[in-house]
Short mmCIF file of C-alpha atoms in Angstrom, two decimals:
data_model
loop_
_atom_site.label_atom_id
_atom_site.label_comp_id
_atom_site.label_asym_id
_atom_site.label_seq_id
_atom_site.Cartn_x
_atom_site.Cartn_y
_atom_site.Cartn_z
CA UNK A 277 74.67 89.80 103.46
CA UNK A 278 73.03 93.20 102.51
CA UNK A 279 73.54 95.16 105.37
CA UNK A 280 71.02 97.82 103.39
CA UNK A 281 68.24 95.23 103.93
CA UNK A 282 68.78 94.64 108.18
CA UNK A 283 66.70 95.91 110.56
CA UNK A 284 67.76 99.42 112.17
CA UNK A 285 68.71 97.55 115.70
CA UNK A 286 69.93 94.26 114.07
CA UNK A 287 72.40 96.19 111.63
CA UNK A 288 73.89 98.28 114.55
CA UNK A 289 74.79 94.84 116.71
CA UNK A 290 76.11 93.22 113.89
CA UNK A 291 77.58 95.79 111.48
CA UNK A 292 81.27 95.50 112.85
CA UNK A 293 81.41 91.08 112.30
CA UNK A 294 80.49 91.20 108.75
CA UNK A 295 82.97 90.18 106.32
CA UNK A 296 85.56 91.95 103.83
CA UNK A 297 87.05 89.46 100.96
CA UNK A 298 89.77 91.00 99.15
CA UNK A 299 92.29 89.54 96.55
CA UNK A 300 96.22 90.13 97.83
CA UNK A 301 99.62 89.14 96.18
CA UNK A 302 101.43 86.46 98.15
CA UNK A 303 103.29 87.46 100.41
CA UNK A 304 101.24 91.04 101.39
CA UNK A 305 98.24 88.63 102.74
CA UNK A 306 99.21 90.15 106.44
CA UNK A 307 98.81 94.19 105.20
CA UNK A 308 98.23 97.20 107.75
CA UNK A 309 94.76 96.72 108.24
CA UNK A 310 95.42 93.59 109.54
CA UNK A 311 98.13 94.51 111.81
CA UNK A 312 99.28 96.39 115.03
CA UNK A 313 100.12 99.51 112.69
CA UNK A 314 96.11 99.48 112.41
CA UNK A 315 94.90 99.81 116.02
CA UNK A 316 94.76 103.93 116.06
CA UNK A 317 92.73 103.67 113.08
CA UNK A 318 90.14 100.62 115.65
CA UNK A 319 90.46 102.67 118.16
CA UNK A 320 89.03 105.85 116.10
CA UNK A 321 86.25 103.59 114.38
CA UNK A 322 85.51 102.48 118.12
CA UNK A 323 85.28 106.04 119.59
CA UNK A 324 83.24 107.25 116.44
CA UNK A 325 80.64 105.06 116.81
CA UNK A 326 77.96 106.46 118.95
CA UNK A 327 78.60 110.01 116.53
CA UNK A 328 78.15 107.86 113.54
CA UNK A 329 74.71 106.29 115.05
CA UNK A 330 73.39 109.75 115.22
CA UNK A 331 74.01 110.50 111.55
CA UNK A 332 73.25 107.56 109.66
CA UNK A 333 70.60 109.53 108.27
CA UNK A 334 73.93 111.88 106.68
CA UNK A 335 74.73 111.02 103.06
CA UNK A 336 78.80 110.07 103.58
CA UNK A 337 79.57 112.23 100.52
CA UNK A 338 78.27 115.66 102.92
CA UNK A 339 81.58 115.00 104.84
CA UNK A 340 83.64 114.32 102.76
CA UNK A 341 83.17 117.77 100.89
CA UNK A 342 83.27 119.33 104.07
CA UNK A 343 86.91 118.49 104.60
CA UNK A 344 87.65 120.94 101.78
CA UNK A 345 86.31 124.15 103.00
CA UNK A 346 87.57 123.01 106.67
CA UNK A 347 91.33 122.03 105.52
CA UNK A 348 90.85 125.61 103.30
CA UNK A 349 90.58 127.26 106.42
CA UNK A 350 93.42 125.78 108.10
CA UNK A 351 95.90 126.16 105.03
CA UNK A 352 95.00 129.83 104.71
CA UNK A 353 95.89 130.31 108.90
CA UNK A 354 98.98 128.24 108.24
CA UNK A 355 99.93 130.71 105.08
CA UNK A 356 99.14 133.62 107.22
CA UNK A 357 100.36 133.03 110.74
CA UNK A 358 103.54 135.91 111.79
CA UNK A 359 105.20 135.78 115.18
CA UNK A 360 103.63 137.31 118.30
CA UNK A 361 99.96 135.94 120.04
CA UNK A 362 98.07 136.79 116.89
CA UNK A 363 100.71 134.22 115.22
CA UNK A 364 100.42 131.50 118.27
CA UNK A 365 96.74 131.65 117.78
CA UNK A 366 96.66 131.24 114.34
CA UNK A 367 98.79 128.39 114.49
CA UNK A 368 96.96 126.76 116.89
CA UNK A 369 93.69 127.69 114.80
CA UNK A 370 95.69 125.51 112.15
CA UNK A 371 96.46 122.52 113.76
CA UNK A 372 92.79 122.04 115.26
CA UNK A 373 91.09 122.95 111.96
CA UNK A 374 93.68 120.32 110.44
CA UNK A 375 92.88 117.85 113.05
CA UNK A 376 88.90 118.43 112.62
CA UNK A 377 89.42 117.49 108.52
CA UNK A 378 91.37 114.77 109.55
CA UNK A 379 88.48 113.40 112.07
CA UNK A 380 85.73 114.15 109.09
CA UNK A 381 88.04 112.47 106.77
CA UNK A 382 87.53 109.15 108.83
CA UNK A 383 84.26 109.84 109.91
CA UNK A 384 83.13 110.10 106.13
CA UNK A 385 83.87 106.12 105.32
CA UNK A 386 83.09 104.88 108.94
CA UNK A 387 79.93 106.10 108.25
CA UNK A 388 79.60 104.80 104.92
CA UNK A 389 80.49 101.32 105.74
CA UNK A 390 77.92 101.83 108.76
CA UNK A 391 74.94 102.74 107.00
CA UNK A 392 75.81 100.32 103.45
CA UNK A 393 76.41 103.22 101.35
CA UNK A 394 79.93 102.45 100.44
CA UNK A 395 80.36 103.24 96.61
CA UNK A 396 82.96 103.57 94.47
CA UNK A 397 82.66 107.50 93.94
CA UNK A 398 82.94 108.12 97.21
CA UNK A 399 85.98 106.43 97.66
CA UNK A 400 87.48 108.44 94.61
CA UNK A 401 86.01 111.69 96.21
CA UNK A 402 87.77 110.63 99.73
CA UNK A 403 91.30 110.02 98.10
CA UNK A 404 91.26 112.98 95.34
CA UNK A 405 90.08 115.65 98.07
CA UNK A 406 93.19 114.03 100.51
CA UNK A 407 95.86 114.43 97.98
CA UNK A 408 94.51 117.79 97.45
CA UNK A 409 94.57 118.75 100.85
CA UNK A 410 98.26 116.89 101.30
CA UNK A 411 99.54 119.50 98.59
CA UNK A 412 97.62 123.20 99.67
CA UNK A 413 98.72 122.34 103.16
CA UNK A 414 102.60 121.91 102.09
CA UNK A 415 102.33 124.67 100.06
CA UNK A 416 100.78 127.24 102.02
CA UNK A 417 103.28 126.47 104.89
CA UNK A 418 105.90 127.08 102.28
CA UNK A 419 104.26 129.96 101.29
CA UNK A 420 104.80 131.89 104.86
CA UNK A 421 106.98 134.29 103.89
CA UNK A 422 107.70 135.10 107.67
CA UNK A 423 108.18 131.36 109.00
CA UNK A 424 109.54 130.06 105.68
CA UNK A 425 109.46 131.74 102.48
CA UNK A 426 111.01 129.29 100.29
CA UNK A 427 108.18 128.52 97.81
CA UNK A 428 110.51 126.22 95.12
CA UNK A 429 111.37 123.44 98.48
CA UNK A 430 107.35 123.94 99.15
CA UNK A 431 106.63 122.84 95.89
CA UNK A 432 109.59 120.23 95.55
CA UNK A 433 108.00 118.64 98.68
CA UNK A 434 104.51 119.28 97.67
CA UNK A 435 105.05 117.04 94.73
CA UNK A 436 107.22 114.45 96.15
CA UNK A 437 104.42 113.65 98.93
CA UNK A 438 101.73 113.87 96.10
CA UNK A 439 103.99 111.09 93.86
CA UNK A 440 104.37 108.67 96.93
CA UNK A 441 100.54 109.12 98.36
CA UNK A 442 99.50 108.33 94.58
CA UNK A 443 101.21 104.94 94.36
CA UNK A 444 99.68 103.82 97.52
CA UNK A 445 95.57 104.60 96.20
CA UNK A 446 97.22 103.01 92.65
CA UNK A 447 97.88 99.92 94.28
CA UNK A 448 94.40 100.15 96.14
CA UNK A 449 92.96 100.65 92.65
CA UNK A 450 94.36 97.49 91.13
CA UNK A 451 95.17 95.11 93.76
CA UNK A 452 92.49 95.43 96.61
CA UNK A 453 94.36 96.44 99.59
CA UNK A 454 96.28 99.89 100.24
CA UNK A 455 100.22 99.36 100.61
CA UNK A 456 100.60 101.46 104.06
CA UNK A 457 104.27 100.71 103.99
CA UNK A 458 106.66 104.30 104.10
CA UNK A 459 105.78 107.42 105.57
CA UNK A 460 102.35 107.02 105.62
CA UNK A 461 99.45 110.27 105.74
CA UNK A 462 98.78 109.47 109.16
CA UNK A 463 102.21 109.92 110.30
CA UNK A 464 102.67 113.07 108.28
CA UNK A 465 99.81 114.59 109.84
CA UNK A 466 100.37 113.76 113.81
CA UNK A 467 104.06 115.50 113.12
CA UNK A 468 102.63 118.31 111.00
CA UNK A 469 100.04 118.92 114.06
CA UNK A 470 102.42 118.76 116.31
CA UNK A 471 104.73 121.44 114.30
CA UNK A 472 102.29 123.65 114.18
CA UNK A 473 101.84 123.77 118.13
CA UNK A 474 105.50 124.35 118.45
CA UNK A 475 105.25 126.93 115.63
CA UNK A 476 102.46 128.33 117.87
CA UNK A 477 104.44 128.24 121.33
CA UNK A 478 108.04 129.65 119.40
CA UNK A 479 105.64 132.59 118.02
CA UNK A 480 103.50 133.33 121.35
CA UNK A 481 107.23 133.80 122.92
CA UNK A 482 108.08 135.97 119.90
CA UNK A 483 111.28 133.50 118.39
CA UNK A 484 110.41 132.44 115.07
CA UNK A 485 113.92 130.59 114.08
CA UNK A 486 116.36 128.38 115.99
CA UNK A 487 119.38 129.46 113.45
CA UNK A 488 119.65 129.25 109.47
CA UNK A 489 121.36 126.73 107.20
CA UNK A 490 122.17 128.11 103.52
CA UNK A 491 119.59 131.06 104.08
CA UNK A 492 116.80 128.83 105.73
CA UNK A 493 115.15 129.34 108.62
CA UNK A 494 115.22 126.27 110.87
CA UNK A 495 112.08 125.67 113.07
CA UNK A 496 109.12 123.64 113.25
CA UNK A 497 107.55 124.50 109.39
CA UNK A 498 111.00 124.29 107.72
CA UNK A 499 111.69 120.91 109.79
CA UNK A 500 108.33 119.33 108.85
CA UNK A 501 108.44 120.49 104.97
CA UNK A 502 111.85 118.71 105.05
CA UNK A 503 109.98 115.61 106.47
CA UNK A 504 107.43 115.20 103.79
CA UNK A 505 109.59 115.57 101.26
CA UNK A 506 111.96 113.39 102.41
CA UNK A 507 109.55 110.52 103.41
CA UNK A 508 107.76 111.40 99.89
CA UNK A 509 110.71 109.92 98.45
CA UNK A 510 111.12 107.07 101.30
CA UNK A 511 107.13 106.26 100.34
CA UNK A 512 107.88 106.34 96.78
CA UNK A 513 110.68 103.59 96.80
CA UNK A 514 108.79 101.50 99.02
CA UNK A 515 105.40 101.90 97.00
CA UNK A 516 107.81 101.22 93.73
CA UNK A 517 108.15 97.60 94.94
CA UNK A 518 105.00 97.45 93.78
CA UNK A 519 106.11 96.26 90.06
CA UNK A 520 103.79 95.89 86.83
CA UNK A 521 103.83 92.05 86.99
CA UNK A 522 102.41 92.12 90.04
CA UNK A 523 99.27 93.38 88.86
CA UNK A 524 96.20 90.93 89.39
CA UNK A 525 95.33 91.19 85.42
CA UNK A 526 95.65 86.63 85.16
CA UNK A 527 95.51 84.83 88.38
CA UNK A 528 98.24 82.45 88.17
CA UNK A 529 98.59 80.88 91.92
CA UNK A 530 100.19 83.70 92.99
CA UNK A 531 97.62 86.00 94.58
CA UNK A 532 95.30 84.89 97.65
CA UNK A 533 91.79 85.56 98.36
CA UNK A 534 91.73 87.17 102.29
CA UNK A 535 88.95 87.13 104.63
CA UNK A 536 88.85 89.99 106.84
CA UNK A 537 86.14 89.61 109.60
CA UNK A 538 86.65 91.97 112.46
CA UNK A 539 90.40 92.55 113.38
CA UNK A 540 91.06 88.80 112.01
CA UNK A 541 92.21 87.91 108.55
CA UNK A 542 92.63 84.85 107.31
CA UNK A 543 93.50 83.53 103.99
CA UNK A 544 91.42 80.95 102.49
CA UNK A 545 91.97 80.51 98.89
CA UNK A 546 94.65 81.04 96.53
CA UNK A 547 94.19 81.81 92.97
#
């Protein structure tokens, strides 16, 4: 069904019960979007709705580029923020700016999957601009020379995120279906926005370190730049399980055709 070729009321009633087929290895038929792991992800389709009503006349691509300038902003507050309220509000400044890309960044393929104007450019466009928003912020958080300072970890960290978020949209490319399995974005985000609100409260109360451990500052920003690079490598082990053979180049029996209609899936061939 062309959802392109539906009448304006019609394709608004029906637009969330039409189908998704995609081709899965056995065994991965059950993936995230399928799953309980997927409901915050519903639930922001669900709330986004009546916004994405008002701008299906909105080309998807417009959002999308404006999560660069708007994650931009919030990297360069992140890279700048010192202690005292200045440094609280810039930190907070972060975190909201970071959430608003975050919301655009969803917003950009509800709306293309609203309106029929899914392609595959914009799906490139989506994942190139998130893995280069994934490395600025890690960086310029590393790059506060008062809250951090340490700009080899920032890279080190920067890169191990980038190598685990890159097998994940490589296994998208070539199987169908995104392998949410590790330290996902999502999760990197809600504790990175949450770090920079306690970076924000430590600096309104003018502390901007809890101690040091071999000439590192521990607070929030050291403690979440330690997370993403650790679950970079956690999300590149798990995303290494997916081998060569398993790529769908011959169909052999062992891959399955899914039907995804709603927040059901169902398999109903295999191949």
């Amino acid at each position: 069904m062309d959802k392109r070729r539906l009448p304006k009321s019609y394709h608004s009633k029906y637009r969330n019960r039409l189908a998704r087929i995609t081709i899965r290895p056995k065994g991965h038929e059950y993936t995230a979007d399928c799953m309980a792991l997927e409901k915050g992800r519903n639930l922001f389709k669900q709330l986004s709705e009546p916004l994405v009503a008002k701008l299906e006349g909105v080309n998807p691509a417009t959002l999308t580029w404006l999560t660069l300038p708007t994650g931009l902003a919030s990297a360069w507050l992140m890279m700048s923020a010192e202690s005292g309220q200045d440094g609280a509000l810039m930190f907070l400044g972060a975190a909201l700016l970071m959430a608003a890309a975050m919301a655009l960044d969803g917003l950009d393929g509800n709306l293309a999957r609203a309106t029929g104007k899914v392609t595959r450019w914009g799906d490139y466009l989506d994942h190139t601009l998130d893995r280069v928003l994934d490395v600025i912020w890690i960086l310029a958080l590393g790059y506060n020379l008062v809250w951090f300072g340490h700009v080899e970890l920032a890279w080190i960290a920067a890169m191990l995120t980038m190598f685990g978020s890159y097998l994940g949209t490589q296994a998208q490319a070539v199987a169908g279906s995104r392998n949410y399995g590790g330290f996902s974005r999502a999760d990197r985000m809600v504790l990175t926005f949450i770090a920079l609100l306690g970076a924000a409260i430590m600096a309104y109360m003018g502390v901007d370190s809890w101690g040091e451990w071999n000439d590192i500052e521990i607070n929030p920003i050291s403690i979440i730049l330690a997370i993403s690079g650790v679950g970079g490598i956690y999300t590149f082990i798990i995303h290494k399980r997916f081998k060569g053979s398993d790529l769908p180049f011959f169909f052999d029996g062992s891959y399955t055709i899914v039907l995804k209609q709603g927040k059901t899936c169902r398999v109903i061939a295999s191949i």
